[in-house]
PDB file of N, CA and C in Angstrom:
ATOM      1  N   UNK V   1     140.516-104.117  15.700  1.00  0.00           N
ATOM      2  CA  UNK V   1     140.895-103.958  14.314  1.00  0.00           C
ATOM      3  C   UNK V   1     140.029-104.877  13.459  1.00  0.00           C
ATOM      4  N   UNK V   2     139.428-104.219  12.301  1.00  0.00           N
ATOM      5  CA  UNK V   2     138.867-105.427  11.686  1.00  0.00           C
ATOM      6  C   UNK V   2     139.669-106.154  10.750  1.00  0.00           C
ATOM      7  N   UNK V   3     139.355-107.320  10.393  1.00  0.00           N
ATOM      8  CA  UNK V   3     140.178-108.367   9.600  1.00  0.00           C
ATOM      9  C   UNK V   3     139.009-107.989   7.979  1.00  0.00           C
ATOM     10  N   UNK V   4     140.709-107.604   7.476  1.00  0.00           N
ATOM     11  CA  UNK V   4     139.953-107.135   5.733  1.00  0.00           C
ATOM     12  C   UNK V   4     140.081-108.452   5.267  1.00  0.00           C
ATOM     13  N   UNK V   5     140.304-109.473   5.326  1.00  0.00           N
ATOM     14  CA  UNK V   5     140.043-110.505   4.509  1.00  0.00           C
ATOM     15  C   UNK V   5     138.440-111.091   5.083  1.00  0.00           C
ATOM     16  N   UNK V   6     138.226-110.827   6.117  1.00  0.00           N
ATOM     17  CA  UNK V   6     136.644-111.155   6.150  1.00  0.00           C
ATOM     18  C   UNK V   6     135.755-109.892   5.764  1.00  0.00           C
ATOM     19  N   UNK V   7     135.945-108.896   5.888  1.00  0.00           N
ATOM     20  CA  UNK V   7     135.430-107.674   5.158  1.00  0.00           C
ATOM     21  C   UNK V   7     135.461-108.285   3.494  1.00  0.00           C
ATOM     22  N   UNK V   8     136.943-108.696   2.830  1.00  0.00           N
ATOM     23  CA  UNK V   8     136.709-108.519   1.517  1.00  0.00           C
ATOM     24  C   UNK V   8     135.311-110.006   1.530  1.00  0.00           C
ATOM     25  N   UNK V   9     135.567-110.991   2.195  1.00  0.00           N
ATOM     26  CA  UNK V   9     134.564-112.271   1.778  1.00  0.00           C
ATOM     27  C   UNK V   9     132.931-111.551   2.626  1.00  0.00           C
ATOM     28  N   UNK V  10     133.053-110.687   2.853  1.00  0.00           N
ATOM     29  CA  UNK V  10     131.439-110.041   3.063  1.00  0.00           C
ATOM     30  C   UNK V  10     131.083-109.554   1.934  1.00  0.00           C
ATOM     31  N   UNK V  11     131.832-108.682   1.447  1.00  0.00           N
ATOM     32  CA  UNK V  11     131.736-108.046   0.170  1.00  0.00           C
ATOM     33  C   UNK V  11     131.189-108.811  -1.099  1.00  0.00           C
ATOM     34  N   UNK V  12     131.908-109.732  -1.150  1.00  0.00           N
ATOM     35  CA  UNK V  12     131.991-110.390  -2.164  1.00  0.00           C
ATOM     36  C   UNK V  12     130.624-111.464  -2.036  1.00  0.00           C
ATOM     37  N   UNK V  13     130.268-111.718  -0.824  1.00  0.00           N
ATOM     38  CA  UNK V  13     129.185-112.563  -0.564  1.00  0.00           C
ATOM     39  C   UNK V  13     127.952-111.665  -0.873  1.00  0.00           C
ATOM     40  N   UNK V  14     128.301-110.247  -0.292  1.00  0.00           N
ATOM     41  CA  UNK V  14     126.679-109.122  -0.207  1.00  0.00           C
ATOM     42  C   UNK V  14     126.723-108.894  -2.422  1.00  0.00           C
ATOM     43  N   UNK V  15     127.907-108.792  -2.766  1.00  0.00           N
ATOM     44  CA  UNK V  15     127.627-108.470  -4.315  1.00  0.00           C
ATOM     45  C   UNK V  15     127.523-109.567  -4.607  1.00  0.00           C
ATOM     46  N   UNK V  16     126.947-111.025  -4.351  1.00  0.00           N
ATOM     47  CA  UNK V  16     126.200-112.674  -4.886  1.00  0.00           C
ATOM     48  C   UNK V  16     124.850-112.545  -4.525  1.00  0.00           C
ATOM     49  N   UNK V  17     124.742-111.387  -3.203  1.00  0.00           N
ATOM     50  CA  UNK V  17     123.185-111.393  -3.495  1.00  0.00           C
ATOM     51  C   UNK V  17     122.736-110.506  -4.370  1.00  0.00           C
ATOM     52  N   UNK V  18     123.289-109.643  -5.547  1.00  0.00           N
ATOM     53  CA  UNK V  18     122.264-108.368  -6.881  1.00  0.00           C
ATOM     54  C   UNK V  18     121.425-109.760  -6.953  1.00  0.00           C
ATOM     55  N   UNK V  19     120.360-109.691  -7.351  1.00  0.00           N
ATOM     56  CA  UNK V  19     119.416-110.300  -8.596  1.00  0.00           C
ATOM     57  C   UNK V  19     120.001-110.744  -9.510  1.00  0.00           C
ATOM     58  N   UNK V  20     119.948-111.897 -10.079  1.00  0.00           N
ATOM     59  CA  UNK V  20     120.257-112.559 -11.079  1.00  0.00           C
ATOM     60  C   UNK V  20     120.233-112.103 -12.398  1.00  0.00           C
ATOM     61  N   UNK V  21     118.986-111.160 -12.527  1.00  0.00           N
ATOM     62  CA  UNK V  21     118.489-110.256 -13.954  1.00  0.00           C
ATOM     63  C   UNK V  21     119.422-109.540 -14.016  1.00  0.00           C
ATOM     64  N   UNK V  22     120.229-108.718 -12.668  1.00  0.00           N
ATOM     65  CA  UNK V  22     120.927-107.590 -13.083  1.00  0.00           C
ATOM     66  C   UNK V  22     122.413-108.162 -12.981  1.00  0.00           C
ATOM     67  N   UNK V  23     122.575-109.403 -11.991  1.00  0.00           N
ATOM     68  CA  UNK V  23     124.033-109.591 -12.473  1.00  0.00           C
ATOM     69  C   UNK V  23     124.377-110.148 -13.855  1.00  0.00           C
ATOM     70  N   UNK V  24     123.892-110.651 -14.731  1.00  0.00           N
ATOM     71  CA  UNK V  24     124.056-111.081 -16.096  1.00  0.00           C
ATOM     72  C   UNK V  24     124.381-109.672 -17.105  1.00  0.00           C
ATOM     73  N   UNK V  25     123.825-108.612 -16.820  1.00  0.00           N
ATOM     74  CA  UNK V  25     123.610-107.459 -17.259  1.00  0.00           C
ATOM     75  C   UNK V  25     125.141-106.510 -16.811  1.00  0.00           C
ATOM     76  N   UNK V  26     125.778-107.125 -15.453  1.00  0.00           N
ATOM     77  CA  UNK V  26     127.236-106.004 -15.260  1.00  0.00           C
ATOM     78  C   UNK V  26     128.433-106.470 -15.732  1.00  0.00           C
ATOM     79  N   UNK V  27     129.045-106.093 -15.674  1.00  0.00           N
ATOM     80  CA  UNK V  27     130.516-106.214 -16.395  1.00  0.00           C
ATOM     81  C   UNK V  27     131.314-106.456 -15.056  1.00  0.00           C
ATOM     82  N   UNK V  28     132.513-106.907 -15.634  1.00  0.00           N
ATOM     83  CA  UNK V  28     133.111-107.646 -14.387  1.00  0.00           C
ATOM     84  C   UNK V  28     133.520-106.134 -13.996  1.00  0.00           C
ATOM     85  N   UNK V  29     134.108-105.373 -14.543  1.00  0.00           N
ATOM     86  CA  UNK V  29     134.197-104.304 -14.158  1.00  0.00           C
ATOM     87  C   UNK V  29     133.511-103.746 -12.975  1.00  0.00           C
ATOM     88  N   UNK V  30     132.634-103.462 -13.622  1.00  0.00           N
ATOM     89  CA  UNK V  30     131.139-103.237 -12.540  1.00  0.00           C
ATOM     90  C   UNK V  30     130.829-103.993 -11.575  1.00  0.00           C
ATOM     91  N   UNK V  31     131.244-105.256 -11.657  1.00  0.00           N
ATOM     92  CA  UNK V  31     131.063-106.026 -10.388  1.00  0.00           C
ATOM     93  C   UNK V  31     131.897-106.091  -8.891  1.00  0.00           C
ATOM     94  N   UNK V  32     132.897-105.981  -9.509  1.00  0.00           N
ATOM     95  CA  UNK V  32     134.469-105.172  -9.025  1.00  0.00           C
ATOM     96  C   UNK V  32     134.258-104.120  -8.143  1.00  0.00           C
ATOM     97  N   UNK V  33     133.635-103.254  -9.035  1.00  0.00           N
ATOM     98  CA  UNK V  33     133.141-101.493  -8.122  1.00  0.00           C
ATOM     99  C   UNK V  33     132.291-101.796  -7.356  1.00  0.00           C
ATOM    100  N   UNK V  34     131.377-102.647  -7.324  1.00  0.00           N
ATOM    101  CA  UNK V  34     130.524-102.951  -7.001  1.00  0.00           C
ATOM    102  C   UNK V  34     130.695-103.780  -4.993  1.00  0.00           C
ATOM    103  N   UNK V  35     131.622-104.704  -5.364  1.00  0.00           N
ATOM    104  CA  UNK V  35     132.455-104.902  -4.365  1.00  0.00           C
ATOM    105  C   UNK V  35     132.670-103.867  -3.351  1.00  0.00           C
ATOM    106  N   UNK V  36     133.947-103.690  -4.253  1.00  0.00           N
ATOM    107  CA  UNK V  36     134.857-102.092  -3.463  1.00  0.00           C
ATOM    108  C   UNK V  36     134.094-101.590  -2.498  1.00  0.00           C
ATOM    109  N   UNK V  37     132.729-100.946  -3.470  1.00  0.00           N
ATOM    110  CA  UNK V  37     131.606 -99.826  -2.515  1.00  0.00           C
ATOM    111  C   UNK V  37     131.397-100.858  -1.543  1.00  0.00           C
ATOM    112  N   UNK V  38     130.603-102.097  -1.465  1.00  0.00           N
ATOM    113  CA  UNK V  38     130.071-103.011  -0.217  1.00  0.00           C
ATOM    114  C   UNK V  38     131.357-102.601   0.468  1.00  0.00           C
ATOM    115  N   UNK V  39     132.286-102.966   0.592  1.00  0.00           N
ATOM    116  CA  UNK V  39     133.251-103.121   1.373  1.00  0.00           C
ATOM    117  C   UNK V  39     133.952-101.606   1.991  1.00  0.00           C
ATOM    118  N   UNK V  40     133.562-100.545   1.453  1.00  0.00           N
ATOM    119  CA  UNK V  40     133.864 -99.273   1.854  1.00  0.00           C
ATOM    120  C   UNK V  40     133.049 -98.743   2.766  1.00  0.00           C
ATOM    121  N   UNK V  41     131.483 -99.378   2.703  1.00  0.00           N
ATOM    122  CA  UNK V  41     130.625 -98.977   3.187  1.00  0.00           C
ATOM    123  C   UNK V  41     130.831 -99.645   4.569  1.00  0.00           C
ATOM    124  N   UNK V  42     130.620-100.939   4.476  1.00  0.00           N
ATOM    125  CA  UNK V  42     131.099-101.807   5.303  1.00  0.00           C
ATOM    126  C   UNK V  42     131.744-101.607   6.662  1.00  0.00           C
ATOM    127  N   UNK V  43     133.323-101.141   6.004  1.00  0.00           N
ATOM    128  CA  UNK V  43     134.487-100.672   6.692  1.00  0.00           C
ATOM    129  C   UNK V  43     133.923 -99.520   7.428  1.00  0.00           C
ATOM    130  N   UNK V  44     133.339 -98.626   6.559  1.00  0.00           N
ATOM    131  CA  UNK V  44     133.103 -96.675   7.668  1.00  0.00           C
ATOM    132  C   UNK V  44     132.102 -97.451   8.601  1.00  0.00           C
ATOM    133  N   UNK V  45     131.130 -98.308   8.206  1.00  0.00           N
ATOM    134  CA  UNK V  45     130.091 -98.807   9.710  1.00  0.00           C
ATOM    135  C   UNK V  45     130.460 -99.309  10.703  1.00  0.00           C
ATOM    136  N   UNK V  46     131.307 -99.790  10.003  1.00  0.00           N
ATOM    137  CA  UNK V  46     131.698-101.030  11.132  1.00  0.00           C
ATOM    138  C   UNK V  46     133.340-100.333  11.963  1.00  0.00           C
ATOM    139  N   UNK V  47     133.533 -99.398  11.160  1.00  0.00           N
ATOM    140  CA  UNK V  47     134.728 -98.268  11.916  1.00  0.00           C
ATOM    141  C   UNK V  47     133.953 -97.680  13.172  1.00  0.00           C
ATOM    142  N   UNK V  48     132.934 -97.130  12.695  1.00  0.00           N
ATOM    143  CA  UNK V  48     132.145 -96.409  13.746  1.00  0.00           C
ATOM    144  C   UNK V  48     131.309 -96.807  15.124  1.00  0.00           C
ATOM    145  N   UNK V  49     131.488 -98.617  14.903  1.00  0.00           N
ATOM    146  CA  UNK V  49     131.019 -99.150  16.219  1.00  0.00           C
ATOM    147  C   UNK V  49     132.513 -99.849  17.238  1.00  0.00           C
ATOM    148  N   UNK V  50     132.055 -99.634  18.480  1.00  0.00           N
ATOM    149  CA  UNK V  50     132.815 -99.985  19.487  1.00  0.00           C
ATOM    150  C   UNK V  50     133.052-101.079  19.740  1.00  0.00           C
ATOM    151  N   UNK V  51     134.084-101.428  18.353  1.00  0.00           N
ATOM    152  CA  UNK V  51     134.124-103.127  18.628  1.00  0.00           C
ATOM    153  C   UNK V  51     135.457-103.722  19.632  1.00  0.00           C
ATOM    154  N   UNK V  52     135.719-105.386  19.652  1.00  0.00           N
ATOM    155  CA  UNK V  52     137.012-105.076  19.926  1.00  0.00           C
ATOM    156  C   UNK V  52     137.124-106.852  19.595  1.00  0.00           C
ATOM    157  N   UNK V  53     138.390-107.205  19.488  1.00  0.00           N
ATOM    158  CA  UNK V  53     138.552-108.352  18.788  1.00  0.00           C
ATOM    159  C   UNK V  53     138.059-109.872  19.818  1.00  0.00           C
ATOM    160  N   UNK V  54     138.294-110.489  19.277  1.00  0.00           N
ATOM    161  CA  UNK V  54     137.676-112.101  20.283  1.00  0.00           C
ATOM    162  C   UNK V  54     138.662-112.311  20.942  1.00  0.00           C
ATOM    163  N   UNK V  55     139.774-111.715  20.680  1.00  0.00           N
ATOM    164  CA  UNK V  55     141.219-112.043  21.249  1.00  0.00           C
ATOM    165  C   UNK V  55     141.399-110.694  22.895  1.00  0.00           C
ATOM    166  N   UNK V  56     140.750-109.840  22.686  1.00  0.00           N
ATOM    167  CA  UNK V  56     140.485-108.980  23.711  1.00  0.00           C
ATOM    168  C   UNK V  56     139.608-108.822  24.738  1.00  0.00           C
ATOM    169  N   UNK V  57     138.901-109.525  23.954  1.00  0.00           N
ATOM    170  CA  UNK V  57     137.413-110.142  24.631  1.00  0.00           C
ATOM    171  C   UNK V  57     137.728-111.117  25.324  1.00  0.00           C
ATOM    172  N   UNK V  58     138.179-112.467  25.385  1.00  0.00           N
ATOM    173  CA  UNK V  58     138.779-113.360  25.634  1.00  0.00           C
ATOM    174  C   UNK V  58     139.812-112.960  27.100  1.00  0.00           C
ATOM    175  N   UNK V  59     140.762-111.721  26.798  1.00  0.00           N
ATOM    176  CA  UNK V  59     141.278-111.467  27.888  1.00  0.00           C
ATOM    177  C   UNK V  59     140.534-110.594  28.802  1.00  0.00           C
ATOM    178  N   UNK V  60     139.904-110.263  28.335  1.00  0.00           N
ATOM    179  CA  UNK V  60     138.822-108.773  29.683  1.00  0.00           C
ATOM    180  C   UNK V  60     137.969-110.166  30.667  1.00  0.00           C
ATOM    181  N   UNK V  61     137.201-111.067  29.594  1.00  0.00           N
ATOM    182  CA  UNK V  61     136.547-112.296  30.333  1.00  0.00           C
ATOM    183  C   UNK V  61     137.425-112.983  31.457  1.00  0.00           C
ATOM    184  N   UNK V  62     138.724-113.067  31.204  1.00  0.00           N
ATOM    185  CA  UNK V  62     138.973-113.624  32.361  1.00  0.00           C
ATOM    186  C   UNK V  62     140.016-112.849  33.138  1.00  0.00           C
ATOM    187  N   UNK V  63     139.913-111.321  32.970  1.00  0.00           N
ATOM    188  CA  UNK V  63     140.182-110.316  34.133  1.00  0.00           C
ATOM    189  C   UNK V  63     138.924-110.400  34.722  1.00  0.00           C
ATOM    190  N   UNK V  64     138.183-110.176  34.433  1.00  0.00           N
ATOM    191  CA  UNK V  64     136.718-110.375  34.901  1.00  0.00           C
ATOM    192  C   UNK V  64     136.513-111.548  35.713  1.00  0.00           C
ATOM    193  N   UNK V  65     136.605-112.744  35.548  1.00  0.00           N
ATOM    194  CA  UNK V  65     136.294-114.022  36.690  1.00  0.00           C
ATOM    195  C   UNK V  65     137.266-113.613  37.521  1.00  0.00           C
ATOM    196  N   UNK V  66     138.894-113.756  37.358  1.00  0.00           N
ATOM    197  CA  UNK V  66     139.896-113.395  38.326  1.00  0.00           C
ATOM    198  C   UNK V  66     139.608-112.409  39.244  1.00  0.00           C
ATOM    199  N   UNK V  67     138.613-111.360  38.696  1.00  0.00           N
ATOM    200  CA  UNK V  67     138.301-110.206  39.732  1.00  0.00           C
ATOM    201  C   UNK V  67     136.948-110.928  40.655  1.00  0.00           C
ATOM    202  N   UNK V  68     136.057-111.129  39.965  1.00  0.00           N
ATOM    203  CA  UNK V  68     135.087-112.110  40.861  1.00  0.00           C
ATOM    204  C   UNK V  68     135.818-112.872  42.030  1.00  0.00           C
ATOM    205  N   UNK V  69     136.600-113.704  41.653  1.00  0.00           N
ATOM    206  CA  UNK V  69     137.247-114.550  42.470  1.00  0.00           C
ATOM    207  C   UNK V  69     137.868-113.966  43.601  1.00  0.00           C
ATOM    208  N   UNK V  70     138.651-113.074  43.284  1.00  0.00           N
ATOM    209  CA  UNK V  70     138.877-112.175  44.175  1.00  0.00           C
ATOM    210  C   UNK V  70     137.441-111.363  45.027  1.00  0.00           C
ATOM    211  N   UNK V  71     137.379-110.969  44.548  1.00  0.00           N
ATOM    212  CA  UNK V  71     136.044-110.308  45.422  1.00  0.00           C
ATOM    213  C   UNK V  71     135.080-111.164  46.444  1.00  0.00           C
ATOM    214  N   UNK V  72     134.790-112.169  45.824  1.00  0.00           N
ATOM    215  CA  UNK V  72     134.351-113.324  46.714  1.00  0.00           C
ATOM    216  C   UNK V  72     135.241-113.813  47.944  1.00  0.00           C
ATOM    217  N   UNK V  73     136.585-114.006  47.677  1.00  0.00           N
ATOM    218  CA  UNK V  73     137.097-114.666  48.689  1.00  0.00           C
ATOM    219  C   UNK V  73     137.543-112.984  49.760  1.00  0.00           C
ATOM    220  N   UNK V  74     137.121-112.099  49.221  1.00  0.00           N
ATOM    221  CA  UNK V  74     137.263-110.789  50.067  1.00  0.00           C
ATOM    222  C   UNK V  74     136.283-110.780  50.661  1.00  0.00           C
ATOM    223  N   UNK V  75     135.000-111.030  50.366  1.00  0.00           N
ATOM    224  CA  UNK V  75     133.490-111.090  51.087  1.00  0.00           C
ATOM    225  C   UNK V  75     133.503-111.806  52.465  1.00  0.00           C
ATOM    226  N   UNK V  76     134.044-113.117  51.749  1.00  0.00           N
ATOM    227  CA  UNK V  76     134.532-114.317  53.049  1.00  0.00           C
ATOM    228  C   UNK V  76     135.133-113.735  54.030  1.00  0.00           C
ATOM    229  N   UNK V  77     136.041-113.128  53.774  1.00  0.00           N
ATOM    230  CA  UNK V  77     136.978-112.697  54.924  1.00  0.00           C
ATOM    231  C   UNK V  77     136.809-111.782  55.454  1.00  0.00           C
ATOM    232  N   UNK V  78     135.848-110.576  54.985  1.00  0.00           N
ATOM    233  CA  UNK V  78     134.991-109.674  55.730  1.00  0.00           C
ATOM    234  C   UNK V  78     133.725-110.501  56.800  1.00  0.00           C
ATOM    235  N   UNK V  79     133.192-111.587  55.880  1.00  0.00           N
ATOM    236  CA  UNK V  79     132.417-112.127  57.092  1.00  0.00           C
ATOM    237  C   UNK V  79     133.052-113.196  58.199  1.00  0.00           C
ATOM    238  N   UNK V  80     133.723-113.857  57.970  1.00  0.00           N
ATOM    239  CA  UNK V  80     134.732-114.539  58.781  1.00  0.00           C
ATOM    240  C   UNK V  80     135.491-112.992  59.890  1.00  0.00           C
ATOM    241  N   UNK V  81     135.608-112.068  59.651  1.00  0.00           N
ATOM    242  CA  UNK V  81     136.344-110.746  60.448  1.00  0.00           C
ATOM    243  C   UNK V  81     135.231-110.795  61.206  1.00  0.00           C
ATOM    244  N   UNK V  82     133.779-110.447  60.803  1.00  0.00           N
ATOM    245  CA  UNK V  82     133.027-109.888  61.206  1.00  0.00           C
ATOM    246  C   UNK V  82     131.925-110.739  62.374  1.00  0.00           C
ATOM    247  N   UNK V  83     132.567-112.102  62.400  1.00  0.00           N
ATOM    248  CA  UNK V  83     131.542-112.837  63.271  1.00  0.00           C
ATOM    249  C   UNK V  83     132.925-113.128  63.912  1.00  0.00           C
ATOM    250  N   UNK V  84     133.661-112.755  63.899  1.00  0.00           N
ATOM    251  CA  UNK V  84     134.986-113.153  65.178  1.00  0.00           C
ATOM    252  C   UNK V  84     134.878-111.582  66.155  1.00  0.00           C
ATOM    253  N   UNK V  85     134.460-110.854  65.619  1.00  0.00           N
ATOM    254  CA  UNK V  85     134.342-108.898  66.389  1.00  0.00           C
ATOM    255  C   UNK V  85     133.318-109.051  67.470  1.00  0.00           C
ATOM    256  N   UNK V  86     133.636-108.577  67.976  1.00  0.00           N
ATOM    257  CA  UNK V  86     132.808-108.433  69.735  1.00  0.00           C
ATOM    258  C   UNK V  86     131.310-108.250  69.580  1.00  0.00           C
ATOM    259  N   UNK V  87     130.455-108.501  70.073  1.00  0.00           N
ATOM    260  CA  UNK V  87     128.654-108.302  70.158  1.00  0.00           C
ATOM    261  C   UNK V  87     128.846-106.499  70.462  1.00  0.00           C
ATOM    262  N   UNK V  88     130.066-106.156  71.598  1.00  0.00           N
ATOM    263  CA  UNK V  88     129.385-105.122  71.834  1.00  0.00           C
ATOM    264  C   UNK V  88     130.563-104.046  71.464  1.00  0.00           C
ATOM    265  N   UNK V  89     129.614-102.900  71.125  1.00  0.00           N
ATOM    266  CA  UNK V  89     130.626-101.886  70.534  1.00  0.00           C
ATOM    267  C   UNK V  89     132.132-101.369  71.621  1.00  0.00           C
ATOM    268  N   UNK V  90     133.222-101.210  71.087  1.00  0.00           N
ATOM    269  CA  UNK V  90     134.313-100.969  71.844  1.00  0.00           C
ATOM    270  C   UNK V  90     133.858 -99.688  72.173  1.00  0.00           C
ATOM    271  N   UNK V  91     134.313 -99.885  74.068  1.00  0.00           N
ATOM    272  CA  UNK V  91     134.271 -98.788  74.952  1.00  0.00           C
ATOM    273  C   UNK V  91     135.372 -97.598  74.265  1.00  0.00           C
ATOM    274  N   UNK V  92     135.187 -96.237  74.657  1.00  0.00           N
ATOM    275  CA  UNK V  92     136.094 -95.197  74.940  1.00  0.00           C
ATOM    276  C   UNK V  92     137.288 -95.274  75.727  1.00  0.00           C
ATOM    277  N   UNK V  93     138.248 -95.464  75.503  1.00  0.00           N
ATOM    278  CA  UNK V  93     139.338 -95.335  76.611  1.00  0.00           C
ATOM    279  C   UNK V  93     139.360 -94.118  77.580  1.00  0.00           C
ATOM    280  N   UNK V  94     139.428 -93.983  79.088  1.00  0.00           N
ATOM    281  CA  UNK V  94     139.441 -93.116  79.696  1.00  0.00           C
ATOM    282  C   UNK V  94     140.295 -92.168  79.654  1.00  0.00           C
ATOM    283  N   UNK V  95     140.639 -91.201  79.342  1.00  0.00           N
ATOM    284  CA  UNK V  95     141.331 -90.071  79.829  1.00  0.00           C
ATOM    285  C   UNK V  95     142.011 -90.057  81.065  1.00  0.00           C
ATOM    286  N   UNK V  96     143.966 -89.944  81.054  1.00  0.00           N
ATOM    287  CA  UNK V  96     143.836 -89.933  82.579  1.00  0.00           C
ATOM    288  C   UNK V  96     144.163 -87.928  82.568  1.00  0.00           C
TER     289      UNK V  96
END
């Protein structure tokens, strides 16, 4: 989800960069709209990428080590299995 209070302080930061010539020249009005649009535009771009919050991120990162961790100490114990198993392949049991 994005956070509209940092959307609105983008906005408001991208309409401090017009040119100086032309912000003297708009009306607060106009500066206002001016906003709005940054921030509409903003919002549909930033709708359209696959984001996800620091707070989600944060939890996938450490499903992620926990799964490492796991996996590693599974490796171990496949090779610990695997140097305790016989040199030679198990015979067929006879048929009686």
């Amino acid at each position: 989800m994005i956070d509209l209070a940092q959307l609105d302080e983008l906005a408001r930061r991208l309409s401090g960069l017009v040119p100086p010539g032309l912000r003297g020249h708009l009306s607060e009005e106009t500066r206002e709209e001016l906003q709005q649009n940054f921030k509409s535009v903003l919002q549909a771009g930033l709708g359209k990428l696959d984001l996800v919050t620091r707070e989600e991120f944060e939890v996938q990162r450490a499903v992620l080590a926990r799964t490492r961790e796991k996996l590693e100490a599974l490796e171990r114990d496949v090779a610990a299995l695997a140097g305790d198993a016989p040199a030679t392949p198990a015979r067929d049991t006879p048929q009686h």
